[in-house]
MMTF fields as JSON, N, C-alpha, C and O atoms, coordinates in Angstrom:
{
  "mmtfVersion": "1.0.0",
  "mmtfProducer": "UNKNOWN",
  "numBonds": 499,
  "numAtoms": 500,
  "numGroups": 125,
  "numChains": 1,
  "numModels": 1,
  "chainsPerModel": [1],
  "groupsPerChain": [125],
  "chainIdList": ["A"],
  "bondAtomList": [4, 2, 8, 6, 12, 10, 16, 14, 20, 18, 24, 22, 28, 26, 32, 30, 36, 34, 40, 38, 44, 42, 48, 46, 52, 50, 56, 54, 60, 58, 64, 62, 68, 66, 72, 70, 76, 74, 80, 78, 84, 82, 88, 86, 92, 90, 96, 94, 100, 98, 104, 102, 108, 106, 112, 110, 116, 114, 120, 118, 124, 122, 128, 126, 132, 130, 136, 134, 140, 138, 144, 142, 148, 146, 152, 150, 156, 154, 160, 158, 164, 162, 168, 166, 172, 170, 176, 174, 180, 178, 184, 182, 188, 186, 192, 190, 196, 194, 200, 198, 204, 202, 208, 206, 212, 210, 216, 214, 220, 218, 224, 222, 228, 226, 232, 230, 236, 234, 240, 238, 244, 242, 248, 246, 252, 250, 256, 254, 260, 258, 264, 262, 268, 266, 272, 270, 276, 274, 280, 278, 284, 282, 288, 286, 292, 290, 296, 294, 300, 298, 304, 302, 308, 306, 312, 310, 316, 314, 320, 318, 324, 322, 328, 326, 332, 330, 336, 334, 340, 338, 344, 342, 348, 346, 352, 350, 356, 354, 360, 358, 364, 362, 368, 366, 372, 370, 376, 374, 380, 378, 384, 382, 388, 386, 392, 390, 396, 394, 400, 398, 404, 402, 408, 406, 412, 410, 416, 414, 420, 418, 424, 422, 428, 426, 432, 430, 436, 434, 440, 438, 444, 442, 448, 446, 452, 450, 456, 454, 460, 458, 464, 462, 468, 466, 472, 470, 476, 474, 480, 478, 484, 482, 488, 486, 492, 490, 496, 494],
  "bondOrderList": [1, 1, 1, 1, 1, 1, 1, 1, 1, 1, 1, 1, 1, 1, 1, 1, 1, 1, 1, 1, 1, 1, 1, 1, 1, 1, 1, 1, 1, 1, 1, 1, 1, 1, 1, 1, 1, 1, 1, 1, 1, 1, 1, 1, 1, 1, 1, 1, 1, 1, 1, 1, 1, 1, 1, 1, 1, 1, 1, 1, 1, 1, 1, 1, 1, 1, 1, 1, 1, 1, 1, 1, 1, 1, 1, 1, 1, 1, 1, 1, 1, 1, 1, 1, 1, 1, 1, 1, 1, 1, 1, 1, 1, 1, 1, 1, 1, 1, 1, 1, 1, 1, 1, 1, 1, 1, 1, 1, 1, 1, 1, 1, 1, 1, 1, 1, 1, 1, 1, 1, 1, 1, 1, 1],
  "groupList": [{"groupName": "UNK", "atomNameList": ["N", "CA", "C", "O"], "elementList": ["N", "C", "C", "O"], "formalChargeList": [0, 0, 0, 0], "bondAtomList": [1, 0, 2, 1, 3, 2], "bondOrderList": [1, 1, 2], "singleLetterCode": "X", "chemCompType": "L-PEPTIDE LINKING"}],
  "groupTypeList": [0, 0, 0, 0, 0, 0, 0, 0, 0, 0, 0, 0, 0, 0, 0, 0, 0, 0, 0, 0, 0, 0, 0, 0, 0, 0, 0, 0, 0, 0, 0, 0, 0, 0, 0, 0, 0, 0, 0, 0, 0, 0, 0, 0, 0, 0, 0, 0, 0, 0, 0, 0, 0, 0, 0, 0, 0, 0, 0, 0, 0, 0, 0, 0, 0, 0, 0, 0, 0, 0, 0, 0, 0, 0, 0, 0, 0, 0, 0, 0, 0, 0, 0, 0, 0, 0, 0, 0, 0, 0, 0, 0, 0, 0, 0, 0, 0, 0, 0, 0, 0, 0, 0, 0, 0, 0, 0, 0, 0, 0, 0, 0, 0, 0, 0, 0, 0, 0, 0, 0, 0, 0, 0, 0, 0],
  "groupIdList": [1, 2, 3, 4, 5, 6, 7, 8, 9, 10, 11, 12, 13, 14, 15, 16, 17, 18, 19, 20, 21, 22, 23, 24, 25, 26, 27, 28, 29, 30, 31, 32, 33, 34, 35, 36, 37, 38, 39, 40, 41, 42, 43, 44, 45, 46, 47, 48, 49, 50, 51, 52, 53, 54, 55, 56, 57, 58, 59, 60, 61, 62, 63, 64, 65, 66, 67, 68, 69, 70, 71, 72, 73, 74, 75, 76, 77, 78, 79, 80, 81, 82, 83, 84, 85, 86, 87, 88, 89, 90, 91, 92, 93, 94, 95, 96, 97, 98, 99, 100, 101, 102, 103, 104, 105, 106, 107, 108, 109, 110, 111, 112, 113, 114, 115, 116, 117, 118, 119, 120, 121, 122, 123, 124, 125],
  "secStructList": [7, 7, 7, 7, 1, 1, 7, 1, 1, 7, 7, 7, 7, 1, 1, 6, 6, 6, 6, 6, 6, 1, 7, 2, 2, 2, 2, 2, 2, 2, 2, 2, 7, 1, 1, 7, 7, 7, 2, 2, 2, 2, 2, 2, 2, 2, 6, 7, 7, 1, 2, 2, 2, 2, 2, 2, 2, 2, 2, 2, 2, 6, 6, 6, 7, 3, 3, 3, 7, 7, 7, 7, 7, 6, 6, 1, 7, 7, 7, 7, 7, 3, 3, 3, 7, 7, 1, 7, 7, 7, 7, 3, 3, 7, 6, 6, 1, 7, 3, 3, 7, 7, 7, 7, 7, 7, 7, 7, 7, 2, 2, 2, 2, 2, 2, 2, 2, 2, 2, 2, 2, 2, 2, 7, 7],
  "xCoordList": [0.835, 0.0, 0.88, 1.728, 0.77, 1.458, 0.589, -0.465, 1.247, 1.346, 0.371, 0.482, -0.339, -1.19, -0.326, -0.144, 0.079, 1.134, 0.541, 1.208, -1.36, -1.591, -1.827, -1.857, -2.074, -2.311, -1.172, -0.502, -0.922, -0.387, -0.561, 0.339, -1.068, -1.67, -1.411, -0.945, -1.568, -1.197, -0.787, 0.39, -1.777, -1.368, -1.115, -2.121, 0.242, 0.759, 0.393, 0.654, 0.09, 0.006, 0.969, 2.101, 0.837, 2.238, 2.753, 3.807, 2.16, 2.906, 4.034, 5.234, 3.084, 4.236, 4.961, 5.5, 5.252, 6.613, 7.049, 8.219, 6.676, 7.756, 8.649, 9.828, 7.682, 8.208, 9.189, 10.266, 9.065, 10.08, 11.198, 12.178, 11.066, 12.259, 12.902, 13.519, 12.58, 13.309, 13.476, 12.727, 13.915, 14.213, 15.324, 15.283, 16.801, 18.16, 18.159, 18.675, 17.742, 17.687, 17.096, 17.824, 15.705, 14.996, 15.933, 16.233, 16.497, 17.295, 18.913, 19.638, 19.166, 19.955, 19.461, 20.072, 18.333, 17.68, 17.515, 17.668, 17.076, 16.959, 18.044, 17.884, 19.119, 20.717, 20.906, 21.25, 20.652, 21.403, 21.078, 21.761, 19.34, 18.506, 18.83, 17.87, 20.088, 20.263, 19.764, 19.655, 19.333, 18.587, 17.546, 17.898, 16.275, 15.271, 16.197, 17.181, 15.942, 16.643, 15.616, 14.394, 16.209, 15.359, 15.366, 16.174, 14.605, 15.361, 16.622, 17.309, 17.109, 18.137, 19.363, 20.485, 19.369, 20.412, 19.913, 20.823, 19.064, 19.032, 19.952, 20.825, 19.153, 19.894, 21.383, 22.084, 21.782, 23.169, 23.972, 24.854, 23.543, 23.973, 23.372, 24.154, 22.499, 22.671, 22.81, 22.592, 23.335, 24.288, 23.331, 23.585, 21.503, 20.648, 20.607, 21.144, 20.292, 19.92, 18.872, 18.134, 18.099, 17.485, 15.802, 14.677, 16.322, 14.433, 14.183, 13.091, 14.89, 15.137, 14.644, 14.013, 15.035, 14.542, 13.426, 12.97, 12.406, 11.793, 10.717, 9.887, 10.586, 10.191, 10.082, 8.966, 11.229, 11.682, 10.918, 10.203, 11.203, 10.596, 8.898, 8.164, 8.629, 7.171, 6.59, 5.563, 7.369, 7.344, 7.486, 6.852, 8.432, 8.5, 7.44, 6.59, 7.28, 6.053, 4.896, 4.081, 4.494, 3.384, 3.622, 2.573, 4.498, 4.734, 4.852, 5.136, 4.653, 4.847, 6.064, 6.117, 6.993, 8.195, 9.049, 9.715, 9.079, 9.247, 8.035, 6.869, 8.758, 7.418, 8.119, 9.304, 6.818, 7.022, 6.774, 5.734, 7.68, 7.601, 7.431, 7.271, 7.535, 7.696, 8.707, 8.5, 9.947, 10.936, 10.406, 10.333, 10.151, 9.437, 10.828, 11.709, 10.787, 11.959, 11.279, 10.098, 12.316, 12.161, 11.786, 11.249, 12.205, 12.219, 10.643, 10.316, 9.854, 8.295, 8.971, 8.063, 9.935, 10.408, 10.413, 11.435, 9.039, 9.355, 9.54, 8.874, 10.222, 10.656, 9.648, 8.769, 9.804, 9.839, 10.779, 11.636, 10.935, 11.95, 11.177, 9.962, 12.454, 12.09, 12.964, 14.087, 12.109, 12.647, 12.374, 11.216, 13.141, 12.685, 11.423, 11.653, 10.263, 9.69, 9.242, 8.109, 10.567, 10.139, 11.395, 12.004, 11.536, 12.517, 13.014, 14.154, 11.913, 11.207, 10.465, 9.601, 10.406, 9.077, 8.989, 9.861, 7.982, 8.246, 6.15, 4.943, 7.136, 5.95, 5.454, 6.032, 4.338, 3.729, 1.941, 1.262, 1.853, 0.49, -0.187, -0.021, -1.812, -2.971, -3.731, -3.099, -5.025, -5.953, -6.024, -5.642, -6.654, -7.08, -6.368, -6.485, -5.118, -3.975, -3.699, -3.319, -3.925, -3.531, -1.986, -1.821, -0.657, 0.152, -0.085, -0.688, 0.501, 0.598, 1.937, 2.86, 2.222, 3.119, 2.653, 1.454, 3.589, 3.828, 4.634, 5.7, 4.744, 5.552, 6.223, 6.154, 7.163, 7.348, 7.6, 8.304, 7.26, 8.019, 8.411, 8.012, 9.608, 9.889, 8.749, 8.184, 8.516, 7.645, 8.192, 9.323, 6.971, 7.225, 7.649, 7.565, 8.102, 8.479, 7.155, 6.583, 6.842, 6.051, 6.198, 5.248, 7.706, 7.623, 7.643, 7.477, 7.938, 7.749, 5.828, 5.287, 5.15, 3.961, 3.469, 2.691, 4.238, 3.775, 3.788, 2.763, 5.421, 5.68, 4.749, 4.165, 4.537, 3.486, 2.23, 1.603, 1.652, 0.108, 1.012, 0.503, 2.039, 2.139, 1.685, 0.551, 2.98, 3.358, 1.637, 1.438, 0.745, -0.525, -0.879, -1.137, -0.887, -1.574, -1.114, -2.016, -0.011, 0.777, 0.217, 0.276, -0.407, -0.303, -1.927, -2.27, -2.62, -3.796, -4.593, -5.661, -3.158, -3.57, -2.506, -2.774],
  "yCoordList": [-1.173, 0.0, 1.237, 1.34, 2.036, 2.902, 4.356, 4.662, 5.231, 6.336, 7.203, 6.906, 8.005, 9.05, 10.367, 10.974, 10.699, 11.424, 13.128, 14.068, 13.192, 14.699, 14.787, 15.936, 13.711, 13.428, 13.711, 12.788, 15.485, 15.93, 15.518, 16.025, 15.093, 14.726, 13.56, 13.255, 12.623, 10.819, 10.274, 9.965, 10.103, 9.31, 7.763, 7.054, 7.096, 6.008, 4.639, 4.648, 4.048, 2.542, 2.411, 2.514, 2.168, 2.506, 1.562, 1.754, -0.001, -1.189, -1.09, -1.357, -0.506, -0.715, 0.299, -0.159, 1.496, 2.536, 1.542, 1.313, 0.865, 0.411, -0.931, -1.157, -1.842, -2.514, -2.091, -2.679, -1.159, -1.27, -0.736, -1.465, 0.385, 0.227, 0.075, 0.844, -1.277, -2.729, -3.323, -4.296, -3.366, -4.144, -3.316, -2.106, -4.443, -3.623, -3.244, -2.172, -3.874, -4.204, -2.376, -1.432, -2.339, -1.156, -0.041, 0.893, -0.311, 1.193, 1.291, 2.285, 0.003, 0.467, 1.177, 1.797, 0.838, 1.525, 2.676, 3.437, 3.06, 4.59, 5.538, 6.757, 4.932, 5.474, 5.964, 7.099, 5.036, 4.685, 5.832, 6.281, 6.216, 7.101, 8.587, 9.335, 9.121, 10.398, 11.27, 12.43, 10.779, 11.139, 10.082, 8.909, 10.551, 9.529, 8.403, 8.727, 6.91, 6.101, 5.025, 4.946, 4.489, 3.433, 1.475, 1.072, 1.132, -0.195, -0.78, -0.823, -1.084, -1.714, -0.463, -0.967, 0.966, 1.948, 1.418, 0.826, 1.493, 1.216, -0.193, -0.383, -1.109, -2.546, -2.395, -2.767, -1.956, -1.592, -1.236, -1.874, 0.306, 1.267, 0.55, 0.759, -0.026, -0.615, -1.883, -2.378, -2.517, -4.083, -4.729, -5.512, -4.438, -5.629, -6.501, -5.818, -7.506, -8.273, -8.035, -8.029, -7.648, -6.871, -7.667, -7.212, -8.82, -9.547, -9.038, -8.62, -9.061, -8.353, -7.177, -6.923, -6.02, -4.92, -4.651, -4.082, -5.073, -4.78, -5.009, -4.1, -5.754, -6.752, -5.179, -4.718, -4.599, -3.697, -2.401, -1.622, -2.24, -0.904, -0.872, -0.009, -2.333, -2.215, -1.735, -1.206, -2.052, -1.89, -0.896, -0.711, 0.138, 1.274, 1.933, 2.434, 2.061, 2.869, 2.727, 3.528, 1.146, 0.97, 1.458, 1.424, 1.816, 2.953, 4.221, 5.065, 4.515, 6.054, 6.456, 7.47, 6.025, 6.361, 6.795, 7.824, 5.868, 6.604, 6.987, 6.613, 8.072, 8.253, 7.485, 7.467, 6.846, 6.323, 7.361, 8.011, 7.409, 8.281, 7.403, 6.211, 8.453, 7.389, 8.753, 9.962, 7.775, 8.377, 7.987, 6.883, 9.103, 9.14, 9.062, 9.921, 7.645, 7.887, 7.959, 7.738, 8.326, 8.453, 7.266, 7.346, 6.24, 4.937, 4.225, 3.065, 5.134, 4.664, 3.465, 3.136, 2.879, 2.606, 3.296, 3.793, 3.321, 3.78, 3.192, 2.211, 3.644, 3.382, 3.825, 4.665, 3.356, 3.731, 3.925, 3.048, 5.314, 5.911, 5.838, 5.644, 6.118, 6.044, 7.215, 7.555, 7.756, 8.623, 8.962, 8.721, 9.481, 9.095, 10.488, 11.658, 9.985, 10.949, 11.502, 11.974, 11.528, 12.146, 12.854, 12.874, 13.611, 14.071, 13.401, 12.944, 13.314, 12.653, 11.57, 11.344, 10.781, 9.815, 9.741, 9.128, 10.339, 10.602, 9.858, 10.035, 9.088, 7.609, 8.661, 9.093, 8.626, 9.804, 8.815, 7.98, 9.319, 9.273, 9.905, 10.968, 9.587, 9.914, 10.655, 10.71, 11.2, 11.688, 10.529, 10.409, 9.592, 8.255, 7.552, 6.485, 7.999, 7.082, 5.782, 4.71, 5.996, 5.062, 5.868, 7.084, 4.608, 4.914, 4.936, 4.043, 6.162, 7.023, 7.28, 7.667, 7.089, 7.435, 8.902, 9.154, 9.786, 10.881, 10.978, 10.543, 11.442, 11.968, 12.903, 13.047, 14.008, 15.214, 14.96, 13.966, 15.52, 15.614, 17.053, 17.945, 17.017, 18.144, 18.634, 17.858, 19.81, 20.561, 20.305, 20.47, 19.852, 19.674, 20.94, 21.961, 20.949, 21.529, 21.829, 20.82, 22.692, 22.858, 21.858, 21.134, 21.562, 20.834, 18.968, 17.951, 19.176, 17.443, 16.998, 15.915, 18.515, 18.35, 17.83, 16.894, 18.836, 18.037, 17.011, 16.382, 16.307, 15.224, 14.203, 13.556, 13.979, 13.257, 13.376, 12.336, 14.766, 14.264, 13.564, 12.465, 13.751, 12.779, 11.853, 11.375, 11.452, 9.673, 9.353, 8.168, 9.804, 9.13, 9.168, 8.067, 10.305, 10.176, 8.794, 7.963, 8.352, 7.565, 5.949, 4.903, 6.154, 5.052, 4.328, 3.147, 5.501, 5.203, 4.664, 4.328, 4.938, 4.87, 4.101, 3.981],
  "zCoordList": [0.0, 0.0, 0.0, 0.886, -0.775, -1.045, -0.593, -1.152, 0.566, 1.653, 0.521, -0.669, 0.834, -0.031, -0.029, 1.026, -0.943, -1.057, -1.217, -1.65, -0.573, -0.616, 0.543, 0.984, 1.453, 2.594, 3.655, 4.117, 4.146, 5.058, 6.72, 7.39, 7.136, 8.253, 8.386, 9.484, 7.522, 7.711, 8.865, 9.056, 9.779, 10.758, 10.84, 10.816, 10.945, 10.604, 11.469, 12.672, 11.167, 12.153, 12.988, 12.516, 14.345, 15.107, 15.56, 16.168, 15.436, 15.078, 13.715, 13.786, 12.139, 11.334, 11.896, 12.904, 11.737, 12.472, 13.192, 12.887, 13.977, 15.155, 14.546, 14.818, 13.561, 12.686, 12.082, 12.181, 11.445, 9.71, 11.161, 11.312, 12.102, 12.655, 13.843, 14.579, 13.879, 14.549, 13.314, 13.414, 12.338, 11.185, 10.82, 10.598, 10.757, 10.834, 9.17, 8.856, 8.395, 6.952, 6.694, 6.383, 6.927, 6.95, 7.302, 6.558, 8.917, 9.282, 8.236, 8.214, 7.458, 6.49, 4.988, 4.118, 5.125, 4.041, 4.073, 3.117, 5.509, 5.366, 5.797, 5.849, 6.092, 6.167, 4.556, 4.226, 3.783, 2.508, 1.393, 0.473, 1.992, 1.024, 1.185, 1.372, 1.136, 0.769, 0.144, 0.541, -1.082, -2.29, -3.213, -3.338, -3.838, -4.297, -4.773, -5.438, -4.451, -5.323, -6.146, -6.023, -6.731, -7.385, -6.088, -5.252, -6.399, -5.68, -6.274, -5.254, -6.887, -7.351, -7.112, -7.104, -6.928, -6.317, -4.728, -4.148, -4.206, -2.733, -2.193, -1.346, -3.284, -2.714, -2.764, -1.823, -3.646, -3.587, -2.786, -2.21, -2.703, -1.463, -0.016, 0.912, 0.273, 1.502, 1.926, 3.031, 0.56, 0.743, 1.304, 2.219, 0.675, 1.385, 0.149, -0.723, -0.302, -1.617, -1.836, -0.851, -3.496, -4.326, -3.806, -3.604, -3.76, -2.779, -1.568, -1.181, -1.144, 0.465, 0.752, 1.778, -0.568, -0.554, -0.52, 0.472, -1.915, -2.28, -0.958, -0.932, -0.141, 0.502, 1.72, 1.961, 2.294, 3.648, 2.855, 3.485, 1.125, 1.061, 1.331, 1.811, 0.748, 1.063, 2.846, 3.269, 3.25, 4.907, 5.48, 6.518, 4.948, 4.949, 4.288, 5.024, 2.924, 3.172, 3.229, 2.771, 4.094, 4.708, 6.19, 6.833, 6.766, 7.988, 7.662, 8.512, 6.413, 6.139, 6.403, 7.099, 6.098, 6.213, 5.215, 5.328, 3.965, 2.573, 1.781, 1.902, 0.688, -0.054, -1.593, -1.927, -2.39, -3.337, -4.768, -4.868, -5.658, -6.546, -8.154, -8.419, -8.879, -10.248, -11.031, -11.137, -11.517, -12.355, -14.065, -14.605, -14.514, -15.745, -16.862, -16.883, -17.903, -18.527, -19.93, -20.194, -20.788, -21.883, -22.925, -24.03, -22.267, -23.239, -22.634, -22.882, -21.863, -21.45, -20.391, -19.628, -20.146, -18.752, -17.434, -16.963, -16.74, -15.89, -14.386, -14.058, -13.701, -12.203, -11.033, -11.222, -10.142, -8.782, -8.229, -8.123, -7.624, -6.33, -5.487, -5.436, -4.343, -2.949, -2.489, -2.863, -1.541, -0.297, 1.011, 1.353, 1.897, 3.357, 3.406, 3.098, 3.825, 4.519, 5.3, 5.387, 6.369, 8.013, 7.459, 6.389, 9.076, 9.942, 10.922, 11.0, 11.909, 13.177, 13.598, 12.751, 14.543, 14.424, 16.008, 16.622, 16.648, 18.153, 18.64, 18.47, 19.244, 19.764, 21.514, 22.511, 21.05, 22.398, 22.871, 22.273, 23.829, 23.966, 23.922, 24.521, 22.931, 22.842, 24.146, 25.202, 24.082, 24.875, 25.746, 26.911, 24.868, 25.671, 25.651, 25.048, 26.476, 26.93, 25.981, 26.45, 24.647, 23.711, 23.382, 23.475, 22.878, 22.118, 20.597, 20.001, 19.951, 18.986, 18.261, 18.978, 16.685, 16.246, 15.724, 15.599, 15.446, 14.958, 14.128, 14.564, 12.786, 11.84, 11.548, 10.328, 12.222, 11.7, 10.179, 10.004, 9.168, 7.393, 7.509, 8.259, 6.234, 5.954, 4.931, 4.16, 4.999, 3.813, 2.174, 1.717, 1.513, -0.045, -0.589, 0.093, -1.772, -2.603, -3.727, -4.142, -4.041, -5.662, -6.295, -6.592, -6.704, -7.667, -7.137, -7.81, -5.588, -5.421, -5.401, -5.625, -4.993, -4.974, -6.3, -6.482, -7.47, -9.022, -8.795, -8.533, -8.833, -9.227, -8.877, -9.746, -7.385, -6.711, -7.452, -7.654, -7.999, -8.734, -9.934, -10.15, -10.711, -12.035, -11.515, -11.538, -10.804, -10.0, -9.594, -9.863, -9.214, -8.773, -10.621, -11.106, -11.522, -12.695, -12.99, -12.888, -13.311, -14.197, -13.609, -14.254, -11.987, -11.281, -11.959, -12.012, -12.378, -12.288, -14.506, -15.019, -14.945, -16.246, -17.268, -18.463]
}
């Protein structure tokens, strides 16, 4: 399931957050993501094997942790990137003494806001 990428507010399942990180695989993933990568640049850069990945990214951004993009190429090959999308992830309690994940993100850009409606256009046609 892939994070709703207009959806500022997204409050995350706070089993997965706590999942993807207790998963050493995951916290190398999101060491690794400096900049959007594709899976096969991730598996690389964080020396997990390319099944492995695909497997931790899904996990991640079913915790809202990365956001999933689409790299539009010229040859109608297109990709999925990945990038981290917090700052922060600060586990607090609720009103009703329930535990709660929280997300700080950094603020989008104009143009990551485009990109994200492509990446949903492209997803849907």
């Amino acid at each position: 399931m892939v994070r709703d990428p207009f959806a500022d507010d997204d409050t995350p399942d706070l089993q997965a957050v706590l999942d993807a990180l207790d998963d050493p695989d995951c916290r190398a993933i999101v060491r690794a993501l400096e900049e959007p990568m594709t899976a096969d640049e991730i598996a690389e850069a964080a020396d997990v094997p390319l099944s492995t990945t695909y497997r931790k990214l899904d996990l991640l951004t079913e915790a809202s942790l990365l956001d999933e993009g689409v790299a539009v190429r010229p040859d109608g090959q297109h990709a999925s990137r990945y990038a981290v999308a917090f700052e922060e992830v600060v586990i607090g309690l609720s009103e009703s003494r329930e535990f709660e994940a929280d997300i700080a993100r950094r603020p989008r850009s104009a143009d990551e806001r485009l990109a994200d409606l492509w990446s949903e256009v492209r997803k849907e046609t």
